[in-house]
Amino acid sequence: MDINTEIQKATDKFIEEKLPDMVAQKVTKMVDDILNDVFRSYSDVGKQIKEKIEKQLNVNLQEYDLVDYNHFVAKAINERLIGLINEGSVKPIMDLVEGTVGFIEKKEIKLSEIHQMFIDSSMEDNDQEAEGEISFFATKNEKYNWVTVSIDTDGGKDEDKCAFQFIISKDTQRIFSVKAETYWATKSNLTPARVIGLSNLEHKIFRLYSAQVKIDVDQMDFEDENSWSRYN
């Protein structure tokens, strides 16, 4: 056996069969590395691409919280489907969402302000009445250091019978759980579909929750302030 001949044969066979794949792999990796560098957020090209995408979308998603983003996506889908379905069937939903997007402007709100929101809503719902009342309870749990707020736009409800409820952590001053009718919503199961089913006022509370606005529990006893009158 001629060792030189065998080495040459093996080399020729390797170059013919294996080398193209190896070269292709190296070229693929090199191109991938180049593209990674081009698209890196800190590169000039990457920034230009990002700006072009944002310009096409006409929105900077970083300025939106969870519900705003869901609204943006839902609205885009709706615009695609509007020619296929009856516009009247989606208009009430769109009116609800349009009324609450942009609601969050400040990063802190007082519990007494939320109480007044429900008073105002009750007056709107009962626009033919001269006076009325809501149900509003704020109860502190000393063991877990949180405040449970139970609300109903109808007066005379027991705390555990109110239609709407949310819990504020005294440590973070933020809402971490919300109950509307028969279910609890947390970050793991809050969905656009569930939010759509809420009233305009309940939706605003979800906005406070999703944007993690601080709640200043400036007051605990609202019993004497749950009644309203248009003559006051």
Coordinates of C-alpha atoms in Angstrom, one line a residue:
M1 CA 0.0 0.0 0.0
D2 CA 1.3 3.4 -1.0
I3 CA 0.5 5.6 2.0
N4 CA 0.9 8.8 0.1
T5 CA -1.6 7.6 -2.5
E6 CA -4.1 6.7 0.2
I7 CA -3.7 10.0 1.9
Q8 CA -4.3 11.8 -1.4
K9 CA -7.4 9.7 -2.1
A10 CA -8.8 10.4 1.4
T11 CA -8.1 14.1 1.0
D12 CA -9.7 14.3 -2.4
K13 CA -12.8 12.4 -1.1
F14 CA -13.0 14.7 2.0
I15 CA -12.7 17.9 -0.1
E16 CA -15.4 16.6 -2.6
E17 CA -17.9 15.3 0.0
K18 CA -17.4 17.2 3.3
L19 CA -15.7 20.5 2.6
P20 CA -18.7 22.1 0.9
D21 CA -20.9 21.5 3.9
M22 CA -18.2 22.8 6.3
V23 CA -17.7 25.9 4.2
A24 CA -21.5 26.4 4.1
Q25 CA -21.8 26.1 7.9
K26 CA -18.9 28.6 8.4
V27 CA -20.4 31.1 5.9
T28 CA -23.9 30.7 7.6
K29 CA -22.4 31.4 11.0
M30 CA -20.4 34.4 9.7
V31 CA -23.5 35.9 8.1
D32 CA -25.5 35.2 11.2
D33 CA -22.9 37.0 13.3
I34 CA -22.9 40.0 10.9
L35 CA -26.7 40.2 11.1
N36 CA -26.6 40.0 14.9
D37 CA -24.2 42.9 15.0
V38 CA -26.3 44.9 12.5
F39 CA -29.5 44.4 14.5
R40 CA -28.0 45.0 18.0
S41 CA -30.0 47.7 19.7
Y42 CA -26.9 49.8 20.4
S43 CA -25.7 49.8 16.8
D44 CA -26.4 52.7 14.5
V45 CA -28.0 50.4 11.9
G46 CA -30.1 48.7 14.6
K47 CA -31.3 52.0 15.9
Q48 CA -32.2 53.1 12.3
I49 CA -34.2 49.9 11.7
K50 CA -36.0 50.3 15.1
E51 CA -36.9 53.9 14.2
K52 CA -38.2 52.8 10.8
I53 CA -40.4 50.1 12.4
E54 CA -41.8 52.5 15.0
K55 CA -42.5 55.0 12.3
Q56 CA -44.4 52.4 10.3
L57 CA -46.4 51.4 13.4
N58 CA -46.9 55.0 14.3
V59 CA -46.6 54.0 18.0
N60 CA -43.8 53.5 20.5
L61 CA -45.0 50.4 22.4
Q62 CA -42.8 51.3 25.4
E63 CA -45.2 54.2 26.2
Y64 CA -48.1 51.8 26.6
D65 CA -49.1 49.6 29.6
L66 CA -50.7 46.2 29.3
V67 CA -54.2 47.3 28.5
D68 CA -53.1 50.0 26.1
Y69 CA -51.1 47.3 24.2
N70 CA -54.0 44.9 24.2
H71 CA -56.2 47.7 22.9
F72 CA -53.7 48.5 20.1
V73 CA -53.6 44.9 19.0
A74 CA -57.4 44.4 19.3
K75 CA -58.0 47.6 17.3
A76 CA -55.7 46.5 14.5
I77 CA -57.4 43.1 14.3
N78 CA -60.8 44.9 14.3
E79 CA -59.8 47.1 11.4
R80 CA -58.9 44.0 9.4
L81 CA -62.3 42.3 10.2
I82 CA -64.5 45.4 9.9
G83 CA -65.3 44.6 6.2
L84 CA -66.4 41.1 7.1
I85 CA -68.7 41.7 10.1
N86 CA -71.4 44.0 11.1
E87 CA -69.9 47.2 12.4
G88 CA -72.7 47.7 14.8
S89 CA -71.8 44.5 16.7
V90 CA -68.3 45.8 17.6
K91 CA -69.0 49.5 18.1
P92 CA -70.2 49.2 21.8
I93 CA -66.9 47.4 22.6
M94 CA -64.8 49.9 20.8
D95 CA -66.6 52.8 22.5
L96 CA -65.8 51.2 25.9
V97 CA -62.1 50.8 25.2
E98 CA -61.8 54.3 23.5
G99 CA -63.3 55.8 26.7
T100 CA -60.6 54.4 29.0
V101 CA -57.4 54.4 26.9
G102 CA -55.5 57.5 28.0
F103 CA -57.2 57.4 31.4
I104 CA -53.9 56.8 33.2
E105 CA -52.0 60.0 33.3
K106 CA -50.7 60.2 36.9
K107 CA -48.8 57.5 38.8
E108 CA -50.7 57.9 42.1
I109 CA -54.3 58.2 43.1
K110 CA -56.1 58.5 46.4
L111 CA -58.7 56.0 47.5
S112 CA -61.1 58.8 48.2
E113 CA -60.8 59.8 44.5
I114 CA -61.8 56.3 43.5
H115 CA -64.7 56.5 45.9
Q116 CA -65.8 59.7 44.2
M117 CA -65.5 58.0 40.8
F118 CA -68.1 55.5 41.9
I119 CA -70.3 58.2 43.3
D120 CA -70.2 60.0 40.0
S121 CA -71.0 56.8 38.1
S122 CA -74.0 56.1 40.4
M123 CA -75.3 59.6 39.7
E124 CA -74.9 59.0 35.9
D125 CA -76.6 55.6 36.1
N126 CA -79.5 57.1 38.0
D127 CA -79.8 60.4 36.2
Q128 CA -83.5 60.8 36.9
E129 CA -83.0 60.5 40.7
A130 CA -82.4 63.5 43.0
E131 CA -80.4 61.4 45.4
G132 CA -79.0 57.9 45.9
E133 CA -76.1 56.0 47.4
I134 CA -73.4 53.4 46.7
S135 CA -71.8 50.6 48.8
F136 CA -68.1 51.2 49.5
F137 CA -66.0 49.4 52.1
A138 CA -62.3 49.5 52.9
T139 CA -61.1 46.8 55.3
K140 CA -57.6 46.3 56.5
N141 CA -56.2 42.8 56.9
E142 CA -53.6 43.2 59.7
K143 CA -52.2 39.7 59.2
Y144 CA -51.3 40.1 55.5
N145 CA -51.0 43.9 55.6
W146 CA -53.4 44.6 52.8
V147 CA -56.6 46.6 52.3
T148 CA -59.7 45.0 50.6
V149 CA -61.9 47.5 48.9
S150 CA -65.5 46.2 48.1
I151 CA -67.7 48.4 45.9
D152 CA -71.2 48.4 44.3
T153 CA -72.9 51.3 42.6
D154 CA -76.1 50.3 44.3
G155 CA -76.5 51.2 47.9
G156 CA -77.4 48.9 50.8
K157 CA -75.1 46.0 49.7
D158 CA -73.2 43.9 52.3
E159 CA -69.4 43.9 51.9
D160 CA -69.3 40.3 50.7
K161 CA -72.1 40.9 48.2
C162 CA -70.6 43.8 46.3
A163 CA -70.1 43.3 42.5
F164 CA -66.6 44.7 42.4
Q165 CA -63.6 44.2 44.7
F166 CA -59.8 44.8 44.7
I167 CA -57.0 44.4 47.1
I168 CA -54.2 46.9 47.8
S169 CA -50.9 45.9 49.2
K170 CA -49.9 48.2 52.0
D171 CA -46.2 47.5 51.3
T172 CA -46.3 48.4 47.6
Q173 CA -49.4 50.6 47.6
R174 CA -50.5 48.9 44.5
I175 CA -53.5 46.7 43.5
F176 CA -52.5 43.1 43.1
S177 CA -55.8 41.3 42.7
V178 CA -59.2 42.3 41.3
K179 CA -62.6 40.6 41.6
A180 CA -65.4 41.4 39.2
E181 CA -68.6 39.4 39.6
T182 CA -67.5 35.8 40.0
Y183 CA -63.8 35.6 39.2
W184 CA -60.5 36.9 40.6
A185 CA -58.1 38.5 38.1
T186 CA -54.3 38.5 38.7
K187 CA -51.5 39.1 36.3
S188 CA -51.5 35.5 35.3
N189 CA -55.1 35.4 34.1
L190 CA -56.0 38.9 33.2
T191 CA -57.1 38.8 29.5
P192 CA -58.5 41.4 27.1
A193 CA -61.6 39.2 26.7
R194 CA -62.3 39.6 30.4
V195 CA -61.6 43.3 30.5
I196 CA -64.0 43.8 27.6
G197 CA -66.8 42.4 29.7
L198 CA -66.5 45.0 32.4
S199 CA -68.3 48.3 32.7
N200 CA -66.5 51.5 31.9
L201 CA -65.8 52.2 35.6
E202 CA -64.6 48.7 36.3
H203 CA -62.4 48.9 33.3
K204 CA -60.8 52.1 34.8
I205 CA -59.9 50.1 38.0
F206 CA -58.3 47.5 35.8
R207 CA -56.3 50.3 34.2
L208 CA -55.0 51.4 37.6
Y209 CA -54.1 47.7 38.2
S210 CA -52.4 47.0 34.9
A211 CA -50.4 50.3 35.0
Q212 CA -49.5 49.6 38.7
V213 CA -50.6 53.1 39.8
K214 CA -49.9 53.7 43.5
I215 CA -53.1 53.9 45.6
D216 CA -52.8 56.3 48.6
V217 CA -55.2 54.8 51.2
D218 CA -56.0 58.3 52.6
Q219 CA -59.3 57.2 54.2
M220 CA -60.8 53.9 55.5
D221 CA -64.3 54.8 56.7
F222 CA -66.6 55.9 53.9
E223 CA -70.0 54.8 55.5
D224 CA -71.2 58.4 56.0
E225 CA -70.1 59.5 52.6
N226 CA -71.8 56.8 50.4
S227 CA -74.9 58.9 50.0
W228 CA -75.1 61.5 47.3
S229 CA -77.6 64.3 46.4
R230 CA -77.8 66.6 43.4
Y231 CA -78.7 69.5 45.7
N232 CA -75.5 69.4 47.8

